[in-house]
PDB file of C-alpha atoms in Angstrom:
ATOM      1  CA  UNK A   1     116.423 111.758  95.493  1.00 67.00           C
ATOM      2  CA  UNK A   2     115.332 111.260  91.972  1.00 76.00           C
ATOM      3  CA  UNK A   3     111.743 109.841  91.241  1.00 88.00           C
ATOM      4  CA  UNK A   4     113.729 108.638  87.823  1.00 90.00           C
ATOM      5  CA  UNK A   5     112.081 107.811  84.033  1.00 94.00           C
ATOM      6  CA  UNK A   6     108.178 108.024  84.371  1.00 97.00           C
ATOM      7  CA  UNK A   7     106.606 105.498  81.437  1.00 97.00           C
ATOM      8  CA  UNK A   8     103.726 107.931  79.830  1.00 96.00           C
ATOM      9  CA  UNK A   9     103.624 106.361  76.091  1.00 97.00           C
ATOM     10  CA  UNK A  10     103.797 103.382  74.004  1.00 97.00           C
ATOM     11  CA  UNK A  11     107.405 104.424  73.203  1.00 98.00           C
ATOM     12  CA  UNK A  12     108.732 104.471  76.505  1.00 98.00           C
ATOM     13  CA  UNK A  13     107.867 100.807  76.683  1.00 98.00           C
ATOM     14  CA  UNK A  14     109.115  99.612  73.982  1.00 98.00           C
ATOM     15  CA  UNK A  15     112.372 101.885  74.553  1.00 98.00           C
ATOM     16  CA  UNK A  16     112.623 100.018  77.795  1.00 98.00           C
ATOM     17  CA  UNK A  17     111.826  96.701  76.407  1.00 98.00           C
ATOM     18  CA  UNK A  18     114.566  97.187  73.354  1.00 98.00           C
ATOM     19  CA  UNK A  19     117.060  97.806  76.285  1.00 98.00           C
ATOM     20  CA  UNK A  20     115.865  94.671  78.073  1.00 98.00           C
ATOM     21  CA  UNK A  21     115.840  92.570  74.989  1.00 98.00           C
ATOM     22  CA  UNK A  22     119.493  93.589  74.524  1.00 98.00           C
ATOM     23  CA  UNK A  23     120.755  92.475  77.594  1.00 96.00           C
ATOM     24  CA  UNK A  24     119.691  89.343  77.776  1.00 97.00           C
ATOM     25  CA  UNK A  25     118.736  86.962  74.351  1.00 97.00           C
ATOM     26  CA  UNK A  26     115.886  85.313  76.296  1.00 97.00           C
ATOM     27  CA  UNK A  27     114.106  88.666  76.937  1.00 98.00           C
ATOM     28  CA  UNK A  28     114.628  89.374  73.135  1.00 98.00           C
ATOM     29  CA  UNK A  29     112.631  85.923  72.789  1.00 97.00           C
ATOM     30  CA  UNK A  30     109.907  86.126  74.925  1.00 97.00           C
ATOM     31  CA  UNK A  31     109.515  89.934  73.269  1.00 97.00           C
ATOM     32  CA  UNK A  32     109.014  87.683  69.774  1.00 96.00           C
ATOM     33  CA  UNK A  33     106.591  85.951  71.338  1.00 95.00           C
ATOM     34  CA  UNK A  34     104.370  88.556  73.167  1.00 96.00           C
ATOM     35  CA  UNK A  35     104.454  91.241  70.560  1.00 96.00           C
ATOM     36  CA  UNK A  36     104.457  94.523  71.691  1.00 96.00           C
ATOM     37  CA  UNK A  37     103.852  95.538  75.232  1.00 97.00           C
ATOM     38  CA  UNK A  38     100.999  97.017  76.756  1.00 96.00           C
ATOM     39  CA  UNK A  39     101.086 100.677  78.413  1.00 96.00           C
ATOM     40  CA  UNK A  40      99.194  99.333  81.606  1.00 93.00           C
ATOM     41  CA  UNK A  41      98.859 102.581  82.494  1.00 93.00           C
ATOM     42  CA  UNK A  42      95.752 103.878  84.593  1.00 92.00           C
ATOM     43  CA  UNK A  43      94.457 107.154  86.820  1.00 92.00           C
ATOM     44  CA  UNK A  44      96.100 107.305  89.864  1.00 96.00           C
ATOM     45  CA  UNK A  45      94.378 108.549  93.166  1.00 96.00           C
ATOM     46  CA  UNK A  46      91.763 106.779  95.830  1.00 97.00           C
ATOM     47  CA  UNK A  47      89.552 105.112  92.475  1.00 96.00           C
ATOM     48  CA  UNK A  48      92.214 103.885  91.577  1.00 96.00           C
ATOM     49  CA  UNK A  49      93.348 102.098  95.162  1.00 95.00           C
ATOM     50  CA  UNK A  50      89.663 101.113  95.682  1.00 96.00           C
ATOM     51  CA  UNK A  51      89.834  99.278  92.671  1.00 94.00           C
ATOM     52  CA  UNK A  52      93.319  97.649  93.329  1.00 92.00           C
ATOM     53  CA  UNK A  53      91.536  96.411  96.832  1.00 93.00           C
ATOM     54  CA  UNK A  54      88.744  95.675  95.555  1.00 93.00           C
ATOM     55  CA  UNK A  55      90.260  93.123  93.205  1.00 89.00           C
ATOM     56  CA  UNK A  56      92.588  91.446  95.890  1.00 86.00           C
ATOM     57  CA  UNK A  57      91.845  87.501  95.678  1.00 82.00           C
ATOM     58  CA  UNK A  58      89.098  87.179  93.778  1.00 85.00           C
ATOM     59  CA  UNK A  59      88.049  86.617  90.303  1.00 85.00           C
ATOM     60  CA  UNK A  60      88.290  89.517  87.503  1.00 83.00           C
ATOM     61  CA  UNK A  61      85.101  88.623  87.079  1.00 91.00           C
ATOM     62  CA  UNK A  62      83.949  88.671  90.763  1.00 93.00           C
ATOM     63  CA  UNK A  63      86.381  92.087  91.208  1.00 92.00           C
ATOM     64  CA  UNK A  64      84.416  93.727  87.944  1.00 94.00           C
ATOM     65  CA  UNK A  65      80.909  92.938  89.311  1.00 96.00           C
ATOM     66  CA  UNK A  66      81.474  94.320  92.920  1.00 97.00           C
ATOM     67  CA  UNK A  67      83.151  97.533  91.179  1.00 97.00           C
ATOM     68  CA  UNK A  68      79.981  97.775  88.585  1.00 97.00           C
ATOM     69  CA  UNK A  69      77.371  98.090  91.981  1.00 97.00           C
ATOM     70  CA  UNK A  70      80.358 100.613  93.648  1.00 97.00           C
ATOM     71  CA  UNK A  71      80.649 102.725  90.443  1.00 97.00           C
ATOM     72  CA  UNK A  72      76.466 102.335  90.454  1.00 97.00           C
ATOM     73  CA  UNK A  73      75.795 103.648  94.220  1.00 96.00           C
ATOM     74  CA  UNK A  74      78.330 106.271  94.221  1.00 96.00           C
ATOM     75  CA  UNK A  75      80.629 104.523  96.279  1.00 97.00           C
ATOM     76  CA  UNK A  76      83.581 104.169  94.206  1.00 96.00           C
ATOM     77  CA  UNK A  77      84.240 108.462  95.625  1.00 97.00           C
ATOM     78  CA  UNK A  78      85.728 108.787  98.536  1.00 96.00           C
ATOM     79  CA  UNK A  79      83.407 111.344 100.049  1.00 96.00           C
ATOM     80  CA  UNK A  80      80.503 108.760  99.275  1.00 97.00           C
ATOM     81  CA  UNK A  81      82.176 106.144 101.304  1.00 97.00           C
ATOM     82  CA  UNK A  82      82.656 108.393 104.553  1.00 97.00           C
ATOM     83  CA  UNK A  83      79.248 109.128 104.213  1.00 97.00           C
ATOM     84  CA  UNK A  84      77.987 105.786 103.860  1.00 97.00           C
ATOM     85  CA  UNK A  85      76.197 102.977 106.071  1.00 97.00           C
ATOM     86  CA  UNK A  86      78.506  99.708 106.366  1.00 97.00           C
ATOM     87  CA  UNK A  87      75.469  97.864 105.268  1.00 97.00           C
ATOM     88  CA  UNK A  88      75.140 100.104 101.832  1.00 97.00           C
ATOM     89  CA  UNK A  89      78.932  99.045 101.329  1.00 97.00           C
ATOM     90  CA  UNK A  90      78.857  95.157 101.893  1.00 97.00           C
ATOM     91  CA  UNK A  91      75.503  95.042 100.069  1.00 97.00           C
ATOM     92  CA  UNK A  92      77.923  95.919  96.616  1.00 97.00           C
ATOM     93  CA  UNK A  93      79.616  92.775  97.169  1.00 96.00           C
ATOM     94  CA  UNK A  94      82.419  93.691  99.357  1.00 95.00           C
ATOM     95  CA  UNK A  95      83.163  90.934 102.307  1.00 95.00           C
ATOM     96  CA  UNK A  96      83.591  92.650 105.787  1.00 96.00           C
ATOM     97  CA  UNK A  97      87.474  92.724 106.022  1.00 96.00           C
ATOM     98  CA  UNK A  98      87.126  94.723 102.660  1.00 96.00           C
ATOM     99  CA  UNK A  99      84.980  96.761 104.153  1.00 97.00           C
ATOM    100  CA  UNK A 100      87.639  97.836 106.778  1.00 97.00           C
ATOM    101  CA  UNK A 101      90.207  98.354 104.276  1.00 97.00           C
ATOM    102  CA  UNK A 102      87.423 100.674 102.135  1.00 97.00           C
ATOM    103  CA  UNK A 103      87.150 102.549 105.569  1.00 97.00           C
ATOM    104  CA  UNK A 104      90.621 103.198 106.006  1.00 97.00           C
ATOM    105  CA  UNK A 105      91.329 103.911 102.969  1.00 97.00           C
ATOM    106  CA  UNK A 106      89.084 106.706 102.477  1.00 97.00           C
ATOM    107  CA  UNK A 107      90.144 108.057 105.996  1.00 97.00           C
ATOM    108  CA  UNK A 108      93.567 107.746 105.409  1.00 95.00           C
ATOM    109  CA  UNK A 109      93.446 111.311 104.099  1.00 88.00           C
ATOM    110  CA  UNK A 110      96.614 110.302 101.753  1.00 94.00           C
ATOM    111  CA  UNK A 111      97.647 113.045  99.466  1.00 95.00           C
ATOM    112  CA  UNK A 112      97.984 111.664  96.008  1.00 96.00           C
ATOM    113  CA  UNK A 113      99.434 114.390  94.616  1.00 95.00           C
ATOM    114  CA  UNK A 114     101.957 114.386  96.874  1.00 95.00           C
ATOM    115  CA  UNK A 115     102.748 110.663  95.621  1.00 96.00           C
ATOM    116  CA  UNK A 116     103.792 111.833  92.098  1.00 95.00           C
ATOM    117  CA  UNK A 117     106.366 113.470  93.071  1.00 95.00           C
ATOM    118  CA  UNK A 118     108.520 111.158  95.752  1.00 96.00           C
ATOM    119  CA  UNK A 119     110.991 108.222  95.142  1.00 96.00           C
ATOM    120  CA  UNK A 120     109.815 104.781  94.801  1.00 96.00           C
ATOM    121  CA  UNK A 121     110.713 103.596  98.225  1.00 96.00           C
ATOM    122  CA  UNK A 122     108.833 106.365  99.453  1.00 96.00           C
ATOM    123  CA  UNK A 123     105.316 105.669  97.470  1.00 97.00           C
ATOM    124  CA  UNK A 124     105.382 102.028  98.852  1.00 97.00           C
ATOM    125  CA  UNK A 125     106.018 103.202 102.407  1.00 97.00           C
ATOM    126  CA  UNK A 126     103.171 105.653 102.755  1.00 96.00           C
ATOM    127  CA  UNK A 127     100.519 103.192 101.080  1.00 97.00           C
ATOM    128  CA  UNK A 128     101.666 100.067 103.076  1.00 97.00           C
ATOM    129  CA  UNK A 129     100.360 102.644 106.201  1.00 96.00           C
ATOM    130  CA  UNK A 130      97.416 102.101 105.259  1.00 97.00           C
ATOM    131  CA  UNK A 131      95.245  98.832 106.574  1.00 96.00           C
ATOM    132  CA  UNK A 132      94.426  96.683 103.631  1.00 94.00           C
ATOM    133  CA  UNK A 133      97.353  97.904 101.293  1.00 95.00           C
ATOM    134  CA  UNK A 134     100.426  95.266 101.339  1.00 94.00           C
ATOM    135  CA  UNK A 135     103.568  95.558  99.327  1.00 95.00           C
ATOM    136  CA  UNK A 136     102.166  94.095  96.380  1.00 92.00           C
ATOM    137  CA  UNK A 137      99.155  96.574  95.710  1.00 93.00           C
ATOM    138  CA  UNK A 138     101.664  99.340  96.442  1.00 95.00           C
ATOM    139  CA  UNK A 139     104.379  98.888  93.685  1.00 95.00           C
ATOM    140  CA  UNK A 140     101.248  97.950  91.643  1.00 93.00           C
ATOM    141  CA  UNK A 141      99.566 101.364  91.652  1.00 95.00           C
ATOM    142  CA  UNK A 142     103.598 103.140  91.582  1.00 96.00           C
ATOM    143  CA  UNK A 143     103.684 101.123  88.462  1.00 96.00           C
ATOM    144  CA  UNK A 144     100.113 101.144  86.872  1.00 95.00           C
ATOM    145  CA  UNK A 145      99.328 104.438  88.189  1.00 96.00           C
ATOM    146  CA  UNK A 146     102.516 106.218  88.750  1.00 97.00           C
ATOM    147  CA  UNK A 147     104.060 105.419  85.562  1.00 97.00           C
ATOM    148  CA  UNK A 148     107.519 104.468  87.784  1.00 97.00           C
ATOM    149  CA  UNK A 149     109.900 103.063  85.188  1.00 98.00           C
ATOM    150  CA  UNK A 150     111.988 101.022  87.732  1.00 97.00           C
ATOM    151  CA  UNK A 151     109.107  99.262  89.855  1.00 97.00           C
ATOM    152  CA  UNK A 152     108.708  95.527  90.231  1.00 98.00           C
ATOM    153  CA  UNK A 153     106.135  94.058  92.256  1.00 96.00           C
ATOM    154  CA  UNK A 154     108.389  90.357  93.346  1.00 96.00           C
ATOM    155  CA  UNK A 155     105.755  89.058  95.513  1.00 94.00           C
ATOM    156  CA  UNK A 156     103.230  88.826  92.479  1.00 92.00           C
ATOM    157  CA  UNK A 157     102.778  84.746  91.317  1.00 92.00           C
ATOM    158  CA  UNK A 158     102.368  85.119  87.582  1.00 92.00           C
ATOM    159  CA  UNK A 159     105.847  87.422  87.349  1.00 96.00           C
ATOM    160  CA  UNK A 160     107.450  84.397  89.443  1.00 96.00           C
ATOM    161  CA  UNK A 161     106.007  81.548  87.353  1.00 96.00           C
ATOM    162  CA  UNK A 162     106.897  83.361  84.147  1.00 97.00           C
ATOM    163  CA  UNK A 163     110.516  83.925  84.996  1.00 97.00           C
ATOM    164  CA  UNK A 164     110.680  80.061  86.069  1.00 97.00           C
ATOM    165  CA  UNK A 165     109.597  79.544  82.461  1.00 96.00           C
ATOM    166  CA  UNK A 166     111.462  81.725  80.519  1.00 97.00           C
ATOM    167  CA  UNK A 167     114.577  81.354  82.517  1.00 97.00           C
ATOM    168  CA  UNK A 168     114.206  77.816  83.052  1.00 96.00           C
ATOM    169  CA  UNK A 169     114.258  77.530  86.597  1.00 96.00           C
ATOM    170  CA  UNK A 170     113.952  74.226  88.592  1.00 96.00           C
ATOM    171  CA  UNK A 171     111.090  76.185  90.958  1.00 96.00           C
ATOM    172  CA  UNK A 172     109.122  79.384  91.005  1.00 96.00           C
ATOM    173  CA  UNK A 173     111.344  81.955  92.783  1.00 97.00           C
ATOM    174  CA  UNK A 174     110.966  83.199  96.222  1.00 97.00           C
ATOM    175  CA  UNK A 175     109.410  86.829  96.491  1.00 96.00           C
ATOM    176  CA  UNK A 176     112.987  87.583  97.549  1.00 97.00           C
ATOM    177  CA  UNK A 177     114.989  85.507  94.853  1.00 98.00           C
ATOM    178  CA  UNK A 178     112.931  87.146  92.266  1.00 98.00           C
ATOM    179  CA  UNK A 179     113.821  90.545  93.917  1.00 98.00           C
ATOM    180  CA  UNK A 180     116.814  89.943  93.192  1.00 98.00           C
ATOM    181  CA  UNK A 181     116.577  88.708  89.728  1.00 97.00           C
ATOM    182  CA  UNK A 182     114.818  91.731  89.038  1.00 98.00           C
ATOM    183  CA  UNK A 183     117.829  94.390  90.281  1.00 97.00           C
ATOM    184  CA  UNK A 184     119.602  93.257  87.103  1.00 97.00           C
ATOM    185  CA  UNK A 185     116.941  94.947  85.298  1.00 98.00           C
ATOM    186  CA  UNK A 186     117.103  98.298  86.211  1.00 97.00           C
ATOM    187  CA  UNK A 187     116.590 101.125  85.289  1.00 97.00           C
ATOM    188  CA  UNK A 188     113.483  98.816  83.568  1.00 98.00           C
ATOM    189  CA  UNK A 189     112.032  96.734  86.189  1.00 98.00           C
ATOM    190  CA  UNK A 190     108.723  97.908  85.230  1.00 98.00           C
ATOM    191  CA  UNK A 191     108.611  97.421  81.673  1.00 98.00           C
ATOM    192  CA  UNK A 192     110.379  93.845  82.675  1.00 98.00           C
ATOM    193  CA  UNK A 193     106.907  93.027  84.866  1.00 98.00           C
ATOM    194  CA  UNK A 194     104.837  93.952  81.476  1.00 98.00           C
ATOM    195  CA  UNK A 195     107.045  91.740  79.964  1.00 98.00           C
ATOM    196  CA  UNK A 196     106.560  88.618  81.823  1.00 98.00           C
ATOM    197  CA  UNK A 197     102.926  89.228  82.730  1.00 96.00           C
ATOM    198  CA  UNK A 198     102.656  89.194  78.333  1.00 96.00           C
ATOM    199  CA  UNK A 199     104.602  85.726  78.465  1.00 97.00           C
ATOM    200  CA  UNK A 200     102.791  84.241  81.145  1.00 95.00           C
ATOM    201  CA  UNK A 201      99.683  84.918  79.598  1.00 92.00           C
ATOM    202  CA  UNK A 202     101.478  83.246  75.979  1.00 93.00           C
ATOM    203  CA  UNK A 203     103.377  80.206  78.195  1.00 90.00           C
ATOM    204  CA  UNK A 204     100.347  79.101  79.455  1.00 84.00           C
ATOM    205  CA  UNK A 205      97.661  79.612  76.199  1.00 81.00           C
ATOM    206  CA  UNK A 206     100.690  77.394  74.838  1.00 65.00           C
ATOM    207  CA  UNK A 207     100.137  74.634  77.548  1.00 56.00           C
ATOM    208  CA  UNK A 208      96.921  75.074  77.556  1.00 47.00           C
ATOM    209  CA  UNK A 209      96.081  75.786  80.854  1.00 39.00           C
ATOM    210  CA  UNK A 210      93.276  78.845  80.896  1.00 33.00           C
TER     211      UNK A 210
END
């Protein structure tokens, strides 16, 4: 099975977003609006999933602070963590059930390399092993960190509130609904997500909510 188009540049973007804004007039719209869209492209490997649990229900700000005293003590490697005392890992910030999901994570022994070069479906099924890592941080990281072209994370609130807007829908779509929005955007899906994360972020500066 195909791992399909892997987004590397600027220009894949915006090749995917031309084809988006083609099929559909309110994509070509919202792409007025929003400008061009951002790479959102990042390393890939256990940093990179530390970070992504890390910043699960808190603040940016709170997420960047607890990372800052991680990145400070050493504990943002994965050989550091193994090696460390719970107590030197909740005294960066992280609350205990964090703390499990750092220890499983860094146990897991997951082979990232292995990652870049399997489908989709299989990506999300060997993170989601893993304690701590849920659907949504796993097409996350295949789309931030993989690059995966065709990735869309439906469970994720600001992708559901922005389609309600720009599609002007009665209520915020289901996880599932928007899954299946979402299929009608393929072979895009990702650059669709960088899409609607850019409009959410221009909807609601335009109603003034911060």
């Amino acid at each position: 099975m195909s791992i399909g188009r892997i987004i590397e540049t600027d220009a894949d973007v915006a090749e995917g977003a031309a084809w988006l804004a083609a099929r559909d007039d309110r994509f070509r719209a919202a792409l007025e609006q929003t400008g061009p869209l951002p790479l959102r492209r990042t390393g890939d490997g256990f940093e990179a999933l530390l970070s992504a649990i890390v910043g699960q229900q808190v603040s940016t700000a709170s997420a960047s602070a607890i990372w800052a005293r991680l990145e400070a003590a050493g504990l943002h490697q994965r050989d550091r963590v193994l090696a460390a005392s719970d107590a030197e890992i909740l005294g960066c910030g992280l609350s205990r059930p964090k703390l499990r999901y750092t220890r499983a994570l860094a146990e897991s022994e997951l082979d990232y390399s292995v990652l870049r070069d399997v489908p989709d479906v299989d990506v999300i099924a060997a993170l989601c092993r893993i304690t701590g890592i849920g659907r949504w941080t796993a097409e996350v990281y295949a789309l931030t960190s993989l690059g995966r072209a065709d990735v869309f994370p439906s469970g994720d609130l600001a992708l559901q509130e922005a389609a309600r807007l720009l599609f002007d829908l009665e209520a915020r779509p289901s996880e599932k609904a928007m899954a299946a929005m979402a299929a009608e955007w393929s072979p895009w899906r990702a650059v669709a997500a960088r899409l609607l994360w850019a409009y959410y972020r221009v909807a609601k500066k335009r109603e003034g909510i911060r």
